[in-house]
mmCIF file with all atom_site columns, C-alpha atoms in Angstrom:
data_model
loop_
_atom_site.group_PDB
_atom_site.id
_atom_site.type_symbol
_atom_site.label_atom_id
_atom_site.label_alt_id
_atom_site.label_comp_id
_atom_site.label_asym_id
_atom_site.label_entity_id
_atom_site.label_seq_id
_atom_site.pdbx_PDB_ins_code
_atom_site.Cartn_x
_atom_site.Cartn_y
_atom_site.Cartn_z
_atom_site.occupancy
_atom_site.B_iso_or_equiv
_atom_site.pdbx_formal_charge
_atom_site.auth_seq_id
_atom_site.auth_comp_id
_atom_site.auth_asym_id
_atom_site.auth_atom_id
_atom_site.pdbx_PDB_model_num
ATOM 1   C CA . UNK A 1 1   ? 7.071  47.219 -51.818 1.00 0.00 ? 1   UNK A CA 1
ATOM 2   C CA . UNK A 1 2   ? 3.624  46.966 -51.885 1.00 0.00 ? 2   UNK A CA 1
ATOM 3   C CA . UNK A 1 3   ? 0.944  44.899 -53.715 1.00 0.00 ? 3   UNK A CA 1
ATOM 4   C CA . UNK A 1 4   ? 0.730  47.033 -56.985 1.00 0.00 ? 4   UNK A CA 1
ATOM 5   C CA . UNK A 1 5   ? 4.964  47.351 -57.501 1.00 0.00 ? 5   UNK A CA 1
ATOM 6   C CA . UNK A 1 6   ? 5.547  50.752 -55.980 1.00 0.00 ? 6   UNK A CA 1
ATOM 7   C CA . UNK A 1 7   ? 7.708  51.234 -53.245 1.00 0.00 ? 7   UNK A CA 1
ATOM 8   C CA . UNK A 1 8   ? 6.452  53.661 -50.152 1.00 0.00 ? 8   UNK A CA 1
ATOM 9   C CA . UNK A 1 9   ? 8.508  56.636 -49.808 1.00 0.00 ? 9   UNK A CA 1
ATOM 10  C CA . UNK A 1 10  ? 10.506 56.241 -52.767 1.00 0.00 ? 10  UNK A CA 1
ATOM 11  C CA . UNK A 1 11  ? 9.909  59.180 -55.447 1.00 0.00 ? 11  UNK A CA 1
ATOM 12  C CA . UNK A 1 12  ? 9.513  58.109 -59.053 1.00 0.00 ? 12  UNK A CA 1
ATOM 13  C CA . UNK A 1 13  ? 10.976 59.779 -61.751 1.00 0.00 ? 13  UNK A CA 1
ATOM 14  C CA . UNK A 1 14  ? 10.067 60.313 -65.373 1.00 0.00 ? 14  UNK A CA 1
ATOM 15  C CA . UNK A 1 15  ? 10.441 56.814 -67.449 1.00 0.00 ? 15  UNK A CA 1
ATOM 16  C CA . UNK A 1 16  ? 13.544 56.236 -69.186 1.00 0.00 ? 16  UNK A CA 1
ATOM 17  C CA . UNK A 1 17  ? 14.012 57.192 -72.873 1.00 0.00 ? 17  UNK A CA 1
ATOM 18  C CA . UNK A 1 18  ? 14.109 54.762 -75.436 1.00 0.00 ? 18  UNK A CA 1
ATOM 19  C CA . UNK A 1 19  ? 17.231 54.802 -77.821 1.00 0.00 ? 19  UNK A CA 1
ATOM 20  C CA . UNK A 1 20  ? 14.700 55.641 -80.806 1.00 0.00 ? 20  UNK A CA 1
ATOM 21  C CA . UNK A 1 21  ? 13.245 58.525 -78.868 1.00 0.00 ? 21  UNK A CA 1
ATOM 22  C CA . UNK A 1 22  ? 16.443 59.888 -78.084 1.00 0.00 ? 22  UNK A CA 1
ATOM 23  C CA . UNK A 1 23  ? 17.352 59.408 -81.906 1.00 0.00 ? 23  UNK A CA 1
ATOM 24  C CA . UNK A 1 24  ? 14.760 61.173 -82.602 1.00 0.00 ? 24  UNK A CA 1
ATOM 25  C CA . UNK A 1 25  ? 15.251 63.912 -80.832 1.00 0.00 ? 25  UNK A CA 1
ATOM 26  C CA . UNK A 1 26  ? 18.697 64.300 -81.606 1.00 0.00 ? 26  UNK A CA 1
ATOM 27  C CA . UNK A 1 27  ? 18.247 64.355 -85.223 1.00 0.00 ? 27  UNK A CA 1
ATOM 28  C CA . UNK A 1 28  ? 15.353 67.133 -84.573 1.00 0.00 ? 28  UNK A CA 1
ATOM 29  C CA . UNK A 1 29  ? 12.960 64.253 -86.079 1.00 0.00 ? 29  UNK A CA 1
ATOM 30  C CA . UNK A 1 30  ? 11.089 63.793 -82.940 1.00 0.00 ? 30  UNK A CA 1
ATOM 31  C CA . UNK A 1 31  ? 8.818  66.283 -80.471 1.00 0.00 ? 31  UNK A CA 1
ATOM 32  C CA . UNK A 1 32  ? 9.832  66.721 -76.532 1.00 0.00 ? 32  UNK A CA 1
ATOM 33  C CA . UNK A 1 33  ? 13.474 68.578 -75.618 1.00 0.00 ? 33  UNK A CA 1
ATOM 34  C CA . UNK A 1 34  ? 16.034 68.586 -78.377 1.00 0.00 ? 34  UNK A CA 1
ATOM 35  C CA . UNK A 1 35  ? 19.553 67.597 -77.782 1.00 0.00 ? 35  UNK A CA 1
ATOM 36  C CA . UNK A 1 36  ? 22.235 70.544 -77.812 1.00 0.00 ? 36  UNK A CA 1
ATOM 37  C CA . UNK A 1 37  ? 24.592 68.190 -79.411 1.00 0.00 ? 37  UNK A CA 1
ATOM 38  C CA . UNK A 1 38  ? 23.564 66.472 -82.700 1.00 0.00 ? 38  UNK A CA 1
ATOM 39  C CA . UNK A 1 39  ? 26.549 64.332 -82.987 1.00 0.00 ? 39  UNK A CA 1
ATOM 40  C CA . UNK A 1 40  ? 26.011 62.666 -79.356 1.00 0.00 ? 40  UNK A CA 1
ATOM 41  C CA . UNK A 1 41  ? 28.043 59.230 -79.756 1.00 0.00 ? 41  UNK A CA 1
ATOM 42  C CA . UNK A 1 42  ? 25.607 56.088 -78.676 1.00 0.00 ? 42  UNK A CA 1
ATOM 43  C CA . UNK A 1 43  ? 27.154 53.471 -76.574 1.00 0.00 ? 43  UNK A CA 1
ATOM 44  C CA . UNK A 1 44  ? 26.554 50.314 -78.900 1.00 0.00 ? 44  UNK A CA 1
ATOM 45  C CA . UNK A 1 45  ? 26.163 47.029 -77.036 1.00 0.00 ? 45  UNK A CA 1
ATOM 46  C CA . UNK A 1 46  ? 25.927 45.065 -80.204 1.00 0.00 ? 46  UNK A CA 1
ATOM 47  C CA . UNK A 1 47  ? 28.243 44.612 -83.510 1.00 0.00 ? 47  UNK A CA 1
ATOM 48  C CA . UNK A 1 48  ? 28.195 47.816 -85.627 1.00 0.00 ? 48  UNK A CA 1
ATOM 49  C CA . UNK A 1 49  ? 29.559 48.787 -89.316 1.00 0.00 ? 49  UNK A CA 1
ATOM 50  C CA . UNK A 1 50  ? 31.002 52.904 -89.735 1.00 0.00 ? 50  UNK A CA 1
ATOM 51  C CA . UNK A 1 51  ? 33.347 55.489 -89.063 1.00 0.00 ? 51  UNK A CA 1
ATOM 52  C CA . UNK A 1 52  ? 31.368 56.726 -86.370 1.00 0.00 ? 52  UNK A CA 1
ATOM 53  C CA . UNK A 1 53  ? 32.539 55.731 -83.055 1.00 0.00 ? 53  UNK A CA 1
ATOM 54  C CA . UNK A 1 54  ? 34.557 55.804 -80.134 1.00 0.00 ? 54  UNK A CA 1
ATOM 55  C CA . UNK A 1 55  ? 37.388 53.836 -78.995 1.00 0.00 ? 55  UNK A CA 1
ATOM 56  C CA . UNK A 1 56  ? 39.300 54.008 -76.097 1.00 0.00 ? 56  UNK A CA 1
ATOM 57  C CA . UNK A 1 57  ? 39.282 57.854 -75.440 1.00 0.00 ? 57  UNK A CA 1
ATOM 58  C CA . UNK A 1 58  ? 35.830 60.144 -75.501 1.00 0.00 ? 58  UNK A CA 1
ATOM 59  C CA . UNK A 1 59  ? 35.757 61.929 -78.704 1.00 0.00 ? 59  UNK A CA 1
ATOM 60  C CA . UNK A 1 60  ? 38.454 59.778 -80.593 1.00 0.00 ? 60  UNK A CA 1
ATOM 61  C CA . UNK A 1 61  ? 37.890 58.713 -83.609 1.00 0.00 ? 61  UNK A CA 1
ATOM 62  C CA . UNK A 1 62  ? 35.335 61.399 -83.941 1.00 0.00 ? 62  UNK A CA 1
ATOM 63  C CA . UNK A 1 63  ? 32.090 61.711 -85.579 1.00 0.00 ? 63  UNK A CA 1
ATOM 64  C CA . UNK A 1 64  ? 32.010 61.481 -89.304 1.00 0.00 ? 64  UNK A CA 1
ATOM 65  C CA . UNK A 1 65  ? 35.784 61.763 -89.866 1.00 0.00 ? 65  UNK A CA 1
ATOM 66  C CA . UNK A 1 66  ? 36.781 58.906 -92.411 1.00 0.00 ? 66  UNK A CA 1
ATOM 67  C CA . UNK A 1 67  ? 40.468 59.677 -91.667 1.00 0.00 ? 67  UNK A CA 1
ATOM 68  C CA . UNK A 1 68  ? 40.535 59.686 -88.053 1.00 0.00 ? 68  UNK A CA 1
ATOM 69  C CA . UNK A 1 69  ? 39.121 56.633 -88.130 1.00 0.00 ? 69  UNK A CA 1
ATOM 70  C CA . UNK A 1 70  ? 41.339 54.772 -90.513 1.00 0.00 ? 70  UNK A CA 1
ATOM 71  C CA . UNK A 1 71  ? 44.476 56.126 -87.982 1.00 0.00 ? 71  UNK A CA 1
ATOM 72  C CA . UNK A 1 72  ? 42.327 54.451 -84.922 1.00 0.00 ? 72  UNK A CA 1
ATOM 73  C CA . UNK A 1 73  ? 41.960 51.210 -86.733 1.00 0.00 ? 73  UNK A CA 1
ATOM 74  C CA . UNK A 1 74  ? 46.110 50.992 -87.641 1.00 0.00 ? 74  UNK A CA 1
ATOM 75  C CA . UNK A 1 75  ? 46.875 51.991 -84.248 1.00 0.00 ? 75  UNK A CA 1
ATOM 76  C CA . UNK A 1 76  ? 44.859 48.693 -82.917 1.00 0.00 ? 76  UNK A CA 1
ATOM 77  C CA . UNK A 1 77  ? 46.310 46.604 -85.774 1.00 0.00 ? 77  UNK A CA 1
ATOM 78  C CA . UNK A 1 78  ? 50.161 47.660 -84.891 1.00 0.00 ? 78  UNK A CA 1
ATOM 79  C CA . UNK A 1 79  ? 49.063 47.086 -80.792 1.00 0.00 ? 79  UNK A CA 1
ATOM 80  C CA . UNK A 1 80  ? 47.903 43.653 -81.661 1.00 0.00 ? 80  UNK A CA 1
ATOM 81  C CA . UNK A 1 81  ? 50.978 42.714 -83.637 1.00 0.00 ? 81  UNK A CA 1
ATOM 82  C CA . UNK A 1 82  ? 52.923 44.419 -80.862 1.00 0.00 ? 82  UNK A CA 1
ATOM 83  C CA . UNK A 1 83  ? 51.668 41.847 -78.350 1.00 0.00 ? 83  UNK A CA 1
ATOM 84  C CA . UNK A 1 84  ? 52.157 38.830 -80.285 1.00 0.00 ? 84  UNK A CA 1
ATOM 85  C CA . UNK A 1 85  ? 55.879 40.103 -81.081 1.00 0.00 ? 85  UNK A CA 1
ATOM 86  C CA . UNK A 1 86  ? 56.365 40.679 -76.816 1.00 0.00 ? 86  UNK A CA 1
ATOM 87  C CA . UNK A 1 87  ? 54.894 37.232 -77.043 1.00 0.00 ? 87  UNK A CA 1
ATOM 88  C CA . UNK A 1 88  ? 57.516 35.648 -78.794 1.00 0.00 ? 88  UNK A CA 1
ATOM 89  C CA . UNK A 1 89  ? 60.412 37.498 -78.473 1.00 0.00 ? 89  UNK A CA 1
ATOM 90  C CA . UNK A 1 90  ? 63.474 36.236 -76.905 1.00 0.00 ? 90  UNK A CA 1
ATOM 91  C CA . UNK A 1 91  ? 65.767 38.989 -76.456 1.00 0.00 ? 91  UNK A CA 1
ATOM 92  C CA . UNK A 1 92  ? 66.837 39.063 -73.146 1.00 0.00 ? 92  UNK A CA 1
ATOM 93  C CA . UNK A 1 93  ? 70.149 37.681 -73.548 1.00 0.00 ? 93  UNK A CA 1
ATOM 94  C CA . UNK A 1 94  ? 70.619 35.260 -70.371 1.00 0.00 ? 94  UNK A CA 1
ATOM 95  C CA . UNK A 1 95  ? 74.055 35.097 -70.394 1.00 0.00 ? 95  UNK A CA 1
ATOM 96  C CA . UNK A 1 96  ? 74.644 38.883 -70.294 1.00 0.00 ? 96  UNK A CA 1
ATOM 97  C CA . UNK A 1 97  ? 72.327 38.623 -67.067 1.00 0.00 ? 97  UNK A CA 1
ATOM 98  C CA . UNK A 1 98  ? 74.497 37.684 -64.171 1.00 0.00 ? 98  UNK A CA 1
ATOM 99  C CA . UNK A 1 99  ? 71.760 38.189 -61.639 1.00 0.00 ? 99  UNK A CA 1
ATOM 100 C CA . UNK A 1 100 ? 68.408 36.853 -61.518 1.00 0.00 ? 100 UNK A CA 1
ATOM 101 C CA . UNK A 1 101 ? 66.727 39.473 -59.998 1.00 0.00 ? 101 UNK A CA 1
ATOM 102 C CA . UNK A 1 102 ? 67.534 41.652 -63.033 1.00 0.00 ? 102 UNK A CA 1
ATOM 103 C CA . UNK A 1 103 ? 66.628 38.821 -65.567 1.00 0.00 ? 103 UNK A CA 1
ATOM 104 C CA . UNK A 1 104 ? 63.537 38.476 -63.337 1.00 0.00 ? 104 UNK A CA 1
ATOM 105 C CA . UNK A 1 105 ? 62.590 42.281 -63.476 1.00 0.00 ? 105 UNK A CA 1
ATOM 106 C CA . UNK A 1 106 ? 63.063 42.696 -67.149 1.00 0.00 ? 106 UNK A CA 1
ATOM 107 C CA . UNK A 1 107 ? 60.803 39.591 -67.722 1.00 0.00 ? 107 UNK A CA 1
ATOM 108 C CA . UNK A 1 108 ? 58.014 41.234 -65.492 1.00 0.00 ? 108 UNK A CA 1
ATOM 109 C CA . UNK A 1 109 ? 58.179 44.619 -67.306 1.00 0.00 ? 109 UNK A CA 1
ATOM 110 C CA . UNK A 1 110 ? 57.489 43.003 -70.609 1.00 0.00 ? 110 UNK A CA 1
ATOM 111 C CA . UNK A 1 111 ? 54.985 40.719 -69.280 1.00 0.00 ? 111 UNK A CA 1
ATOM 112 C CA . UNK A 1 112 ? 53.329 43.892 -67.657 1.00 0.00 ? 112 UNK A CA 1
ATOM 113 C CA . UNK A 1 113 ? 53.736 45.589 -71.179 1.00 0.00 ? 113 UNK A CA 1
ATOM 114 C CA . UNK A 1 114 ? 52.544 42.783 -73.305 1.00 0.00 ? 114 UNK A CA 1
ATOM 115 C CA . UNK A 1 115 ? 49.650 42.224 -70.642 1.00 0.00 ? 115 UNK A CA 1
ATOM 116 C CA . UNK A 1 116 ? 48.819 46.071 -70.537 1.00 0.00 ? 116 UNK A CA 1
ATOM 117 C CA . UNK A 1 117 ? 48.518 46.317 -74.506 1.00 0.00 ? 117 UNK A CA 1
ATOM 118 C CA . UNK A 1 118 ? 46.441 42.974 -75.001 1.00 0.00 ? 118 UNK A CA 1
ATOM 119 C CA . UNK A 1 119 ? 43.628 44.746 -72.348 1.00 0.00 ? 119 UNK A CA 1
ATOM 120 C CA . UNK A 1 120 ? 44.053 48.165 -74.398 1.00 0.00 ? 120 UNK A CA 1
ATOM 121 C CA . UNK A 1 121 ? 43.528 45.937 -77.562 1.00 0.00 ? 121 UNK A CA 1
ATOM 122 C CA . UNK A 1 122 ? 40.545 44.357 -75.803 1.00 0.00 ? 122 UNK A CA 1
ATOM 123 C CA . UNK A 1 123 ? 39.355 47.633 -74.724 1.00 0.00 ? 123 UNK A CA 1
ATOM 124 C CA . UNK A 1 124 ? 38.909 48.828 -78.345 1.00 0.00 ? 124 UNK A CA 1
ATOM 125 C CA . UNK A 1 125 ? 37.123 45.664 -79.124 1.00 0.00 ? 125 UNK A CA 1
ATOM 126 C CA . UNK A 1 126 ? 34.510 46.445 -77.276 1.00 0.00 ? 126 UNK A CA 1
ATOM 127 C CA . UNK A 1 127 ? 33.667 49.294 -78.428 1.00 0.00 ? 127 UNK A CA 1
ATOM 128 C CA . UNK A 1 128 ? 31.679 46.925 -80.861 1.00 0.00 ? 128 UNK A CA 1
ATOM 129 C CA . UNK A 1 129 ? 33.021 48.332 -84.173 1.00 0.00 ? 129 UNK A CA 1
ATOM 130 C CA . UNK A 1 130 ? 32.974 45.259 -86.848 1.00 0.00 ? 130 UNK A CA 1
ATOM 131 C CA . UNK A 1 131 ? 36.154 47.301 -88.246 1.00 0.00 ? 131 UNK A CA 1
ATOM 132 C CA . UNK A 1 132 ? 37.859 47.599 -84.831 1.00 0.00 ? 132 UNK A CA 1
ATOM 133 C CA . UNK A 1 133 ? 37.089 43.623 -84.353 1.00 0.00 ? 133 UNK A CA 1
ATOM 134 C CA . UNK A 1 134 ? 38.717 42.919 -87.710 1.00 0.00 ? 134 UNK A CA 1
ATOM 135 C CA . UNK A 1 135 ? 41.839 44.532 -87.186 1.00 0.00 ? 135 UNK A CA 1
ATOM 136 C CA . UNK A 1 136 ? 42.418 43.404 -83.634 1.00 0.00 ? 136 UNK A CA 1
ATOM 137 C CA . UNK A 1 137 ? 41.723 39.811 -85.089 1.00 0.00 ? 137 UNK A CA 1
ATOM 138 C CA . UNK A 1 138 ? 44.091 40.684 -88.525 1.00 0.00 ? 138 UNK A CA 1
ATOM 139 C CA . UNK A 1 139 ? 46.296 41.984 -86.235 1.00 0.00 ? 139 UNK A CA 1
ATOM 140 C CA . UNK A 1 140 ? 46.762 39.381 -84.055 1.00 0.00 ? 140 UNK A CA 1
ATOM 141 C CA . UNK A 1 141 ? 46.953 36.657 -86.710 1.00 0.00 ? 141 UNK A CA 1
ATOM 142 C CA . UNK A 1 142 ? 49.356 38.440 -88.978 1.00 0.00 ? 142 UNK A CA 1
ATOM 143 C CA . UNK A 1 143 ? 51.544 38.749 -85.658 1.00 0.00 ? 143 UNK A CA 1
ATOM 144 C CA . UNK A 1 144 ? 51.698 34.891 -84.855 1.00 0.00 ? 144 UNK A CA 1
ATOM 145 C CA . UNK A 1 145 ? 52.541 34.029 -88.355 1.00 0.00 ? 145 UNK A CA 1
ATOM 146 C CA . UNK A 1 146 ? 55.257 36.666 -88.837 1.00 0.00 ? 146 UNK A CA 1
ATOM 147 C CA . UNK A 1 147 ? 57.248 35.997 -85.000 1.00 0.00 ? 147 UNK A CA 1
ATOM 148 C CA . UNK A 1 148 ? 55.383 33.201 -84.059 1.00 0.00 ? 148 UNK A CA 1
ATOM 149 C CA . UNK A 1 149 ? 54.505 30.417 -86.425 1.00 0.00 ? 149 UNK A CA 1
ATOM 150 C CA . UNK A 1 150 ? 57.072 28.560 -88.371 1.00 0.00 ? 150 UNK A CA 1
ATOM 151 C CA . UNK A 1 151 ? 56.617 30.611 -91.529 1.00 0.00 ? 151 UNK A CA 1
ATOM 152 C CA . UNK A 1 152 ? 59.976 32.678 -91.209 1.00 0.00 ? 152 UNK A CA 1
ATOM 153 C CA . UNK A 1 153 ? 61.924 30.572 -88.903 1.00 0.00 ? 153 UNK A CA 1
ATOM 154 C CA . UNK A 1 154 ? 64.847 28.725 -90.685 1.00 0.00 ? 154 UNK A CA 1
ATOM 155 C CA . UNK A 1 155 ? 65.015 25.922 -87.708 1.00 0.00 ? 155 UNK A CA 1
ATOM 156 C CA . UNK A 1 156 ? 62.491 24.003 -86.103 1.00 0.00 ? 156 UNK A CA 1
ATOM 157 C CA . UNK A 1 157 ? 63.931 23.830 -82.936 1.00 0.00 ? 157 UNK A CA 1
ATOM 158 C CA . UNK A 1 158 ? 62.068 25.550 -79.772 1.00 0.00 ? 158 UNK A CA 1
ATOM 159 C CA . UNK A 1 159 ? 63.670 28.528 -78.228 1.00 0.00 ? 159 UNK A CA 1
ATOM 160 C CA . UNK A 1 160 ? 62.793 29.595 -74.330 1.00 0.00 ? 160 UNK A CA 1
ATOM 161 C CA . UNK A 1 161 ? 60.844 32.389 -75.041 1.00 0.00 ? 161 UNK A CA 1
ATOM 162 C CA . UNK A 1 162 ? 61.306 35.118 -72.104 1.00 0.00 ? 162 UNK A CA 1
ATOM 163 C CA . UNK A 1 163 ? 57.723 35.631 -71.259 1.00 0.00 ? 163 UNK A CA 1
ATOM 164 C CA . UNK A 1 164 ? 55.229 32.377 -70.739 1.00 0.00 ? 164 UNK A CA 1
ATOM 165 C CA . UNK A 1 165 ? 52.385 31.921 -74.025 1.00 0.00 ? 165 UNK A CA 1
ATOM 166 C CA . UNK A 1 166 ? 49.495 34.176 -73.336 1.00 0.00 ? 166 UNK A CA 1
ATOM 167 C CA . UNK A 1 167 ? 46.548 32.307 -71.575 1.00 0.00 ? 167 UNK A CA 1
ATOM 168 C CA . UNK A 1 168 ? 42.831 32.975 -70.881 1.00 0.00 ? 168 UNK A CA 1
ATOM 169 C CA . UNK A 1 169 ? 41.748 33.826 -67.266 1.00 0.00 ? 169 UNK A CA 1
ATOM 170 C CA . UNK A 1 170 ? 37.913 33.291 -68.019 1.00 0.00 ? 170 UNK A CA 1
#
């Protein structure tokens, strides 16, 4: 690199596009090469409010389809109370398990499942949808209470829950 920031031999291209210009152009508002696609999804790296997003696949909810959108959001609330129900269940019956290797399988495919569902659930979070946050967050909560907190239980006593309490790796 030399004295005035340019590097020798190294070709430069045209400057990036800023989001507005490509807004613009999108929306036909601005001059310069239109977009073929007017709905072109924006990834949002910030908190957003609308229907119009994407979460988890390409293309899914969909652009400006209030119903799609309402499915995406139930589908991350039931995943969310999914994995606080594979949190707290305790259905492997130990005495029907002879062998330990079996007991120890089935407790590694739910903790793979559980695990695998709470990273999908974290996956649509951050597609930065304030809706998508809320549900995951609803979700969750409304999980703990119902098979997790003492609300429905009719003893106090503490079971051995087949898989260990979820923990943060940060």
């Amino acid at each position: 690199m030399n004295n005035d920031g340019h590097m020798h031999g190294m070709a430069m291209g045209p400057p990036p596009l800023s989001s507005s210009t490509i807004m613009n152009n999108a929306t036909g508002g601005g001059g310069g090469m239109m977009m073929k696609n007017h709905h072109h999804m924006m990834m949002h790296m910030t908190f957003f409010w609308g229907k119009n997003t994407e979460i988890l696949f390409s293309g899914w909810p969909g652009y400006d389809n209030l119903g799609m959108y309402i499915l995406a959001l139930v589908v991350v609330f039931f995943m969310a109370v999914f994995v606080e129900f594979l949190s707290q269940s305790n259905y492997i019956n130990k005495s029907n398990v002879d062998d330990h290797v079996t007991f120890g399988l089935l407790q590694t495919i739910l903790y793979g499942l559980r695990i695998g569902l709470a990273y999908v659930v974290m996956l649509a979070v951050m597609s930065f949808n304030g809706g998508v946050f809320l549900v995951a967050i609803v979700g969750h909560s409304l999980g703990f209470m119902v098979f997790g907190s003492r609300v429905f239980k009719k003893s106090s006593s503490e079971k051995n829950l087949d898989l260990p309490p979820m923990s943060c790796s940060c």
